PDB file of C-alpha atoms in Angstrom:
ATOM      1  CA  MET A 213    -126.959  14.288  -7.751  1.00 52.00           C
ATOM      2  CA  ARG A 214    -128.108  17.627  -8.502  1.00 50.00           C
ATOM      3  CA  LYS A 215    -124.605  18.645 -10.084  1.00 53.00           C
ATOM      4  CA  GLN A 216    -124.795  15.800 -12.426  1.00 54.00           C
ATOM      5  CA  ARG A 217    -127.929  16.973 -13.621  1.00 51.00           C
ATOM      6  CA  ILE A 218    -126.693  20.609 -13.983  1.00 54.00           C
ATOM      7  CA  TRP A 219    -123.449  19.589 -15.613  1.00 54.00           C
ATOM      8  CA  LEU A 220    -125.705  17.154 -18.030  1.00 51.00           C
ATOM      9  CA  ALA A 221    -128.098  19.804 -19.085  1.00 50.00           C
ATOM     10  CA  VAL A 222    -125.374  22.348 -19.678  1.00 49.00           C
ATOM     11  CA  THR A 223    -123.535  19.654 -21.909  1.00 56.00           C
ATOM     12  CA  ALA A 224    -126.572  19.313 -23.783  1.00 52.00           C
ATOM     13  CA  LEU A 225    -127.249  22.794 -24.277  1.00 46.00           C
ATOM     14  CA  LEU A 226    -123.701  23.864 -25.076  1.00 51.00           C
ATOM     15  CA  CYS A 227    -123.932  20.936 -27.664  1.00 54.00           C
ATOM     16  CA  SER A 228    -127.323  22.143 -29.123  1.00 48.00           C
ATOM     17  CA  SER A 229    -126.157  25.404 -29.129  1.00 45.00           C
ATOM     18  CA  ALA A 230    -123.080  24.507 -31.311  1.00 46.00           C
ATOM     19  CA  ALA A 231    -125.020  22.722 -33.876  1.00 45.00           C
ATOM     20  CA  THR A 232    -127.733  25.601 -34.083  1.00 42.00           C
ATOM     21  CA  ARG A 233    -125.168  28.143 -34.745  1.00 45.00           C
ATOM     22  CA  ALA A 234    -123.571  25.863 -36.903  1.00 45.00           C
ATOM     23  CA  GLN A 235    -126.330  25.728 -39.304  1.00 46.00           C
ATOM     24  CA  MET A 236    -127.085  29.271 -39.104  1.00 46.00           C
ATOM     25  CA  THR A 237    -123.660  30.619 -39.959  1.00 46.00           C
ATOM     26  CA  GLY A 238    -122.990  27.537 -42.566  1.00 47.00           C
ATOM     27  CA  LEU A 239    -119.843  26.510 -40.075  1.00 49.00           C
ATOM     28  CA  ASN A 240    -119.309  23.140 -38.791  1.00 50.00           C
ATOM     29  CA  PRO A 241    -117.639  23.284 -34.934  1.00 50.00           C
ATOM     30  CA  PHE A 242    -116.896  19.766 -35.380  1.00 49.00           C
ATOM     31  CA  LYS A 243    -115.122  19.710 -38.859  1.00 55.00           C
ATOM     32  CA  LYS A 244    -112.077  17.674 -39.398  1.00 54.00           C
ATOM     33  CA  PRO A 245    -109.488  19.716 -37.035  1.00 55.00           C
ATOM     34  CA  ASN A 246    -105.735  20.142 -37.857  1.00 63.00           C
ATOM     35  CA  ILE A 247    -105.089  17.923 -35.004  1.00 64.00           C
ATOM     36  CA  ALA A 248    -106.781  15.095 -36.843  1.00 64.00           C
ATOM     37  CA  ASP A 249    -103.593  15.089 -39.337  1.00 69.00           C
ATOM     38  CA  ILE A 250    -101.441  14.739 -36.566  1.00 67.00           C
ATOM     39  CA  PHE A 251    -103.324  12.342 -33.944  1.00 73.00           C
ATOM     40  CA  LYS A 252    -101.171   9.379 -33.838  1.00 81.00           C
ATOM     41  CA  PRO A 253    -102.677   7.349 -30.845  1.00 86.00           C
ATOM     42  CA  VAL A 254    -101.028   4.371 -28.865  1.00 88.00           C
ATOM     43  CA  ALA A 255    -102.753   2.711 -26.376  1.00 88.00           C
ATOM     44  CA  GLY A 256    -101.189   3.020 -23.289  1.00 89.00           C
ATOM     45  CA  ASN A 257     -99.348   6.277 -24.341  1.00 90.00           C
ATOM     46  CA  GLY A 258    -100.132   9.564 -21.888  1.00 89.00           C
ATOM     47  CA  ALA A 259     -99.205  12.813 -20.546  1.00 87.00           C
ATOM     48  CA  VAL A 260     -99.799  14.660 -17.306  1.00 88.00           C
ATOM     49  CA  TYR A 261    -100.114  18.643 -18.074  1.00 86.00           C
ATOM     50  CA  GLU A 262     -99.980  21.308 -15.397  1.00 86.00           C
ATOM     51  CA  THR A 263    -103.003  24.215 -16.070  1.00 82.00           C
ATOM     52  CA  GLN A 264    -103.706  27.132 -14.402  1.00 79.00           C
ATOM     53  CA  ARG A 265    -106.671  29.393 -15.025  1.00 77.00           C
ATOM     54  CA  ALA A 266    -105.714  32.752 -16.991  1.00 79.00           C
ATOM     55  CA  ASP A 267    -108.171  35.045 -15.132  1.00 81.00           C
ATOM     56  CA  GLN A 268    -107.219  34.174 -11.631  1.00 77.00           C
ATOM     57  CA  ARG A 269    -104.132  35.775 -10.470  1.00 78.00           C
ATOM     58  CA  GLY A 270    -102.156  33.151  -8.108  1.00 80.00           C
ATOM     59  CA  ALA A 271    -104.553  30.387  -8.748  1.00 81.00           C
ATOM     60  CA  PRO A 272    -102.999  26.850  -7.618  1.00 84.00           C
ATOM     61  CA  LYS A 273    -101.613  24.765 -10.510  1.00 84.00           C
ATOM     62  CA  GLN A 274    -103.899  21.728 -11.205  1.00 84.00           C
ATOM     63  CA  PRO A 275    -102.544  18.590 -13.019  1.00 87.00           C
ATOM     64  CA  LEU A 276    -104.499  17.293 -16.079  1.00 86.00           C
ATOM     65  CA  GLU A 277    -103.921  13.823 -17.255  1.00 88.00           C
ATOM     66  CA  MET A 278    -104.645  12.962 -20.882  1.00 87.00           C
ATOM     67  CA  THR A 279    -104.174   9.224 -21.993  1.00 91.00           C
ATOM     68  CA  VAL A 280    -104.933   6.854 -24.959  1.00 93.00           C
ATOM     69  CA  VAL A 281    -106.542   3.746 -22.642  1.00 92.00           C
ATOM     70  CA  GLY A 282    -107.994   1.491 -25.539  1.00 93.00           C
ATOM     71  CA  LYS A 283    -108.402   1.051 -29.258  1.00 93.00           C
ATOM     72  CA  GLU A 284    -111.264  -0.346 -30.917  1.00 92.00           C
ATOM     73  CA  SER A 285    -113.480  -0.508 -33.878  1.00 93.00           C
ATOM     74  CA  PHE A 286    -116.512   1.963 -34.280  1.00 91.00           C
ATOM     75  CA  GLU A 287    -118.626   1.336 -37.717  1.00 90.00           C
ATOM     76  CA  GLY A 288    -115.707  -0.170 -39.149  1.00 92.00           C
ATOM     77  CA  LYS A 289    -113.641   2.850 -38.468  1.00 91.00           C
ATOM     78  CA  GLU A 290    -110.278   2.760 -36.133  1.00 92.00           C
ATOM     79  CA  ALA A 291    -111.341   4.196 -32.990  1.00 93.00           C
ATOM     80  CA  TYR A 292    -109.590   5.332 -29.601  1.00 93.00           C
ATOM     81  CA  TRP A 293    -110.659   5.734 -25.962  1.00 93.00           C
ATOM     82  CA  LEU A 294    -109.021   9.123 -24.823  1.00 91.00           C
ATOM     83  CA  ASP A 295    -109.257   9.678 -20.984  1.00 91.00           C
ATOM     84  CA  ALA A 296    -108.764  13.172 -19.513  1.00 88.00           C
ATOM     85  CA  GLY A 297    -109.329  14.803 -16.135  1.00 87.00           C
ATOM     86  CA  SER A 298    -107.957  15.509 -13.056  1.00 84.00           C
ATOM     87  CA  ASP A 299    -108.884  14.070  -9.110  1.00 82.00           C
ATOM     88  CA  SER A 300    -110.200  17.501  -8.600  1.00 79.00           C
ATOM     89  CA  LEU A 301    -112.195  18.030 -11.432  1.00 81.00           C
ATOM     90  CA  GLY A 302    -113.359  14.378 -12.302  1.00 87.00           C
ATOM     91  CA  TYR A 303    -112.687  12.424 -15.827  1.00 88.00           C
ATOM     92  CA  ALA A 304    -114.242  12.177 -18.864  1.00 90.00           C
ATOM     93  CA  LYS A 305    -113.704   9.444 -21.636  1.00 92.00           C
ATOM     94  CA  MET A 306    -114.214   9.787 -25.227  1.00 91.00           C
ATOM     95  CA  LEU A 307    -114.312   7.291 -28.010  1.00 92.00           C
ATOM     96  CA  MET A 308    -112.933   9.152 -31.003  1.00 89.00           C
ATOM     97  CA  THR A 309    -112.172   8.098 -34.589  1.00 88.00           C
ATOM     98  CA  LYS A 310    -108.937   8.322 -36.061  1.00 84.00           C
ATOM     99  CA  ASP A 311    -109.495   9.497 -39.419  1.00 83.00           C
ATOM    100  CA  ASP A 312    -111.984  12.419 -38.845  1.00 81.00           C
ATOM    101  CA  PHE A 313    -111.218  12.815 -35.231  1.00 81.00           C
ATOM    102  CA  GLN A 314    -115.069  12.575 -34.229  1.00 83.00           C
ATOM    103  CA  PRO A 315    -116.540  11.635 -30.763  1.00 86.00           C
ATOM    104  CA  HIS A 316    -118.821   8.994 -30.695  1.00 89.00           C
ATOM    105  CA  ARG A 317    -119.293   7.938 -27.242  1.00 90.00           C
ATOM    106  CA  MET A 318    -118.668   9.660 -23.660  1.00 90.00           C
ATOM    107  CA  ILE A 319    -118.428   8.252 -20.491  1.00 91.00           C
ATOM    108  CA  VAL A 320    -117.919  10.862 -17.391  1.00 90.00           C
ATOM    109  CA  GLN A 321    -116.915  10.746 -13.630  1.00 89.00           C
ATOM    110  CA  GLN A 322    -117.142  13.466 -11.386  1.00 89.00           C
ATOM    111  CA  PRO A 323    -115.423  13.426  -7.977  1.00 87.00           C
ATOM    112  CA  GLY A 324    -117.027  10.513  -5.667  1.00 88.00           C
ATOM    113  CA  GLN A 325    -119.847   9.791  -7.836  1.00 88.00           C
ATOM    114  CA  GLN A 326    -120.792   7.039 -10.025  1.00 91.00           C
ATOM    115  CA  ALA A 327    -119.382   6.832 -13.905  1.00 90.00           C
ATOM    116  CA  MET A 328    -122.356   7.557 -16.404  1.00 91.00           C
ATOM    117  CA  GLU A 329    -122.465   7.950 -20.025  1.00 90.00           C
ATOM    118  CA  LEU A 330    -123.987  11.001 -21.254  1.00 86.00           C
ATOM    119  CA  PRO A 331    -126.229  10.487 -24.423  1.00 81.00           C
ATOM    120  CA  PHE A 332    -124.830  10.604 -28.076  1.00 71.00           C
ATOM    121  CA  MET A 333    -126.098  13.684 -29.825  1.00 64.00           C
ATOM    122  CA  PRO A 334    -125.773  13.064 -33.666  1.00 56.00           C
ATOM    123  CA  ALA A 335    -126.832  16.772 -34.167  1.00 56.00           C
ATOM    124  CA  CYS A 336    -123.648  17.740 -32.844  1.00 55.00           C
ATOM    125  CA  THR A 337    -121.338  15.757 -35.176  1.00 49.00           C
ATOM    126  CA  LYS A 338    -123.334  16.195 -38.231  1.00 49.00           C
ATOM    127  CA  ARG A 339    -121.485  17.653 -41.022  1.00 45.00           C
TER     128      ARG A 339
END
């Protein structure tokens, strides 16, 4: 439970920090990324990638799964549920709109814990 609170606090801090920096510098870290132009999701498609930490020599390779698990409408826009994670790190599922690649909901589950929805922070996605 303590890890969940710490993880939630870190996520909230990073999100608010990004929004503050964006306002100060005039940059928007959540503007439409180039990936939105090539993002062609199909529910049920996914992949498993092998990742390895670059800062640790000899670190073991870890699998990372990424899957489009569903499709729904969000505020009249086409949106997809993207699932990413691994057994050792846990999983996160995000509802992303296709046209602007913006997150609207996020559900996380750490190993051995119940899934929980993180509070949506509109300040993180303001344009």
